[in-house]
Structure formats: structure tokens, C-alpha cells
Amino acid sequence: MQKYDVIIIGAGVAGLYAAMNIPVAKKVLVICKDIPWECNTFYAQGGIVTALDDNDVPAHVEDTMAAGAYHNVKKVVEILSKTSLETTKDIIQKGMVFDTDATGKLLYTKEAAHSAARIIHAGGDATGRYLHYFMMSKNPHHLEQNMLVYDLLIDDGRCYGIKATVNYEPKTLYADNVIIASGGVGSLYEYNTNSRTVSADIHGICVEKGIALQDMEFMQFHPTVFVDTPLARKLLLTEALRGEGAHVVDDEGKRFLFEYDERGELASRDIVSRGIFDYKRKTGKKVYLDLSMFQPKQFHQRFPNITKTFEAQGYKLPQDRVPISPAFHYANGGIACNSYGVVPGIKGLYVVGEAARTGVHGANRLASNSLLEGMVFAKRAVDYMLSQENHNTKMPKFDKDYGNILHKDNDKAYKHQLRKIMWEEIGIIRTTKGLHHAKNFIYDLKNREIGRLLQLRLNTASAIVDAALLRKESLGTHYIENEEQDI
Ligand code: SIN
């Protein structure tokens, strides 16, 4: 029987930074569903927020709270911001290279709803790739790919490990501690910017075990995404473009976002997304990101990843304007935990990164806070876990297995229908009628012949729709359209 000190589910920023902070002497297994770079960290473009110095902490906290519609847990936001300086210092000391000017000083950019330029970046617009590569190279523990977790071993208030397929073979793996770092829920939505591996399975297991999900009505949509591609993952155009001067325009070149907020393109992400969505719906016009104010040479240097990606799609940047739409980007809510990643009521179970609901993001995440959150709270969880001396002395048997019924014949078609209904009814603008329609649809699917993985997705979808139905008033990314409400 295999038993580990720690199993970490997920190899994005939170999972890998947790691994980096656990001593080599511990028996640790990091697992990921596919190849390790199929994770949201890898696709992150903009950068990592860091308070500029101690004096900038209150402003960063206020920007985070204002973007989050003050639904955030302030104490936790303060931890995020105060810890940002030591966290970025730590990774730089360990060898992470960020973009600097000719004198070696860090370059900072600004994104929407930040009151200061406080975002550091790497490889221009390839921060996620650089960070992921750096963390993969620093992970001292064994990483197993192609491992799909389909159950958590939970009995009488404690977690004993996981069930997973390893190269399609079902296995039971025991551990004293399990850290969930499996990301958000992107694959539930028709249009999304997420890696295809991010499909809410672990959230669904938590629902099944009675572990609380929190703030699930707050799903975040990124305003500037190129969706005209058959790929499941739609192509992001980083917030940093608008932060550095790009405009959102209609067919005639009109910058209409000022009709929605006096900050125009620099309003918070929820407002910009809703403005674009509403303007398209109202006018039937197309909406574009206009980059023509950038000098080509400077643009290619600063945004090399976007330049190349869009060249492959037939766009010459910055000269060509790019048609854009909002698309699902990030789950502000997630598995409930405290500021040490502890899942209440389940000994030995932790959650970090996008999978976690720490309370940092409130009703809408401030741009580029997520990589920072992944690191700050992964380290806190690991420090706490290591202080606990938590050893499973008994090994209960977990006989129920689903290894052979993960998929059923019609699942693919049902998943597609689910993605469509999530986008249409539990998307940027919601109505009570639409939410009820989605709830009934999900309920109906749950009662069909479906495999376990779809069942888990549906559990998470139910948690989102139920949370959305419970919140009667609009807040942050949760926007309920009522007759008397203006956008
Ligand atoms: C972006 O680069 O616009 C994404 C950054 C984020 O999601 O915070």
C-alpha cells in the first residue's frame, strides 16, 4: 500500500509553490491530470501584483476591496498584500527572472482598477510560462502526470488520501495530508480562457462529501478575449494592454465604455465585461481592441507572446484591431477554507490557489492578484500543515470505486450542452428565469445515464446556480437583470 506524507493535487502556481516549501525529507507526491503545463498558471499573461513597499499596502488592499465590491475578508486581503513583498523576494532570490529596465530595476505595469503600477511581469506577456517553468525546475518532489483524481478518501472528519487513475488504472493512494490545488471551473463554460484540464472535478467531490463551497455565484469574466477560434481555450488579450493604453472600440471606432463607467477601459473587470456584453447585445455591433497607438517595435518587445499567437490567427499587431468578447476567466469562489487553507471539519485536508475560497477576491478579483494569492496562501497552508504533526494511524478501507465508470457514451454531448447553458444562463448577465431554467436542466442531466466525471461537474454547476439564485441583488460579477435595474 502506498502512503505519502503529503499529496498535492495540481501542478500550477499554488501546487508547485506548496511543493517548493515542503522539505525534501517528506514523502510528497505532486500530481496533475495531463502534462504539467496544461494549467491556468502557464497561460497567465499579465503578471504578479506586489505592493511596491510597505506604504503601498493600504492602497493595494483598498483597490482589492473596491474591485471585490467590499465582499472580501479584509483581514485576509491584508495578509495577501503584506506578504507580497517577501513572497516576490523569495522567488527572485531562488532564481525567478522578471523583466527589468537597463539598470536592472523591476519594471511595473498597471492593470484595470489598480491605483498604481504594481504588477511585475516576465518574458513581456508570458509571466505564467516563466513562473511555471521556474517552479517546475525548483520542485524537489516527485511529480506524476496523467493522473486523474476521482475521489477523496474521507471518513469521520478526516482525509486519508485519494482515488485516481494512473495511466487509466484505478489506484488508491493514502496520505497524512492532501492539498487541493486543482484550479477553478473553466471547462464548465462554453467560452473560457482556461486550460482544458480545469474542470471542477474536485469541487464536485467536495459537494458530494458535504464540504462547503462558498461565493460560487461570483464567476469572473475577462473582458478582452478572442473567441473566434475552434480551440476550447479562447485567446486572452491581457489587461496590461488596456493598462498601457489600448482602447475598446466599436465598428466606427467609438470608445463606448465611458457610457458604463467614467474610468472607461480602466474600470474593474466586471464592469468592462458587462459593458462590452451589453453594448454588443444592444447595438448588434462588433467590439474590438484597438492597439494602433502602440509603436510596432515597442509592442513586439513588450507583448511577444500575443504578437506571435495572433500572427498565427492572421492578425498583424498592433496595426490590426482584434474582435473581442468577454469569456469566463476565473472562479472568485471555491472550496471554503480559512487563511491557512484548512478545510473546516476535515482533518488533513487543505485547499490553495483558485480552488480555494479564502475571501481575498470578494465578489470580483482585482487583476493579477491570483498568482500572488496562489503563492502566499500555499506557503501559509504548508507552514501550518508542517506544524501539525498529523499522522494517520489507521487506514480505513474505501471499497466504493468508480474507476470503470468515469465516462459514459453520451457524456461528451451532455458536457457540450452544459457549457452552453452555463454561458447563456449563468454568465455575465443573469435573470431569475434563466437561472431556474439552468437549474432544471442540470437536475435533468444528473438523472440520466452519465459517468462520474460529468456527475462531478454537475455537482459544481448546481452549486453555482444555487448560489446565484440565493443572491437576489447584483454584486460584483454576479449581475441579476431585473426590469427596474440599469447596467
Ligand atoms: C490578464 O493578463 O489580463 C490576466 C491577469 C489576471 O487574470 O489577473
PDB file of C-alpha atoms in Angstrom, residues 1-3 151-163 171-176 346-347 391-400:
ATOM      1  CA  MET A   1       0.000   0.000   0.000  1.00  0.00           C
ATOM      2  CA  GLN A   2       1.331   3.429  -0.966  1.00  0.00           C
ATOM      3  CA  LYS A   3       1.270   6.098   1.718  1.00  0.00           C
ATOM      4  CA  ASP A 151     -12.418  10.630  -5.202  1.00  0.00           C
ATOM      5  CA  LEU A 152     -11.137  11.887  -1.857  1.00  0.00           C
ATOM      6  CA  LEU A 153     -10.853   9.298   0.906  1.00  0.00           C
ATOM      7  CA  ILE A 154     -12.878  10.915   3.662  1.00  0.00           C
ATOM      8  CA  ASP A 155     -14.129   9.164   6.752  1.00  0.00           C
ATOM      9  CA  ASP A 156     -15.360  10.515  10.045  1.00  0.00           C
ATOM     10  CA  GLY A 157     -13.972  14.040   9.624  1.00  0.00           C
ATOM     11  CA  ARG A 158     -10.564  13.228   8.234  1.00  0.00           C
ATOM     12  CA  CYS A 159      -8.974  12.826   4.832  1.00  0.00           C
ATOM     13  CA  TYR A 160      -6.923   9.677   4.211  1.00  0.00           C
ATOM     14  CA  GLY A 161      -5.883  10.202   0.606  1.00  0.00           C
ATOM     15  CA  ILE A 162      -7.306   9.947  -2.885  1.00  0.00           C
ATOM     16  CA  LYS A 163      -8.523   7.612  -5.570  1.00  0.00           C
ATOM     17  CA  LYS A 171      -5.466   3.315  -7.733  1.00  0.00           C
ATOM     18  CA  THR A 172      -5.975   4.169  -4.067  1.00  0.00           C
ATOM     19  CA  LEU A 173      -3.248   6.362  -2.570  1.00  0.00           C
ATOM     20  CA  TYR A 174      -3.096   7.100   1.149  1.00  0.00           C
ATOM     21  CA  ALA A 175      -1.630  10.268   2.665  1.00  0.00           C
ATOM     22  CA  ASP A 176      -1.470  12.048   6.004  1.00  0.00           C
ATOM     23  CA  ILE A 346     -11.859  17.694   7.664  1.00  0.00           C
ATOM     24  CA  LYS A 347      -8.535  16.949   9.312  1.00  0.00           C
ATOM     25  CA  HIS A 391      -0.269  11.158  11.142  1.00  0.00           C
ATOM     26  CA  ASN A 392      -2.969   8.721  10.137  1.00  0.00           C
ATOM     27  CA  THR A 393      -2.588   5.714  12.350  1.00  0.00           C
ATOM     28  CA  LYS A 394      -5.441   3.716  10.909  1.00  0.00           C
ATOM     29  CA  MET A 395      -6.234   3.059   7.264  1.00  0.00           C
ATOM     30  CA  PRO A 396      -9.924   2.536   6.741  1.00  0.00           C
ATOM     31  CA  LYS A 397     -10.957   0.619   3.645  1.00  0.00           C
ATOM     32  CA  PHE A 398     -12.631   2.632   0.913  1.00  0.00           C
ATOM     33  CA  ASP A 399     -14.406  -0.008  -1.110  1.00  0.00           C
ATOM     34  CA  LYS A 400     -16.649   2.087  -3.281  1.00  0.00           C
TER      35      LYS A 400
END
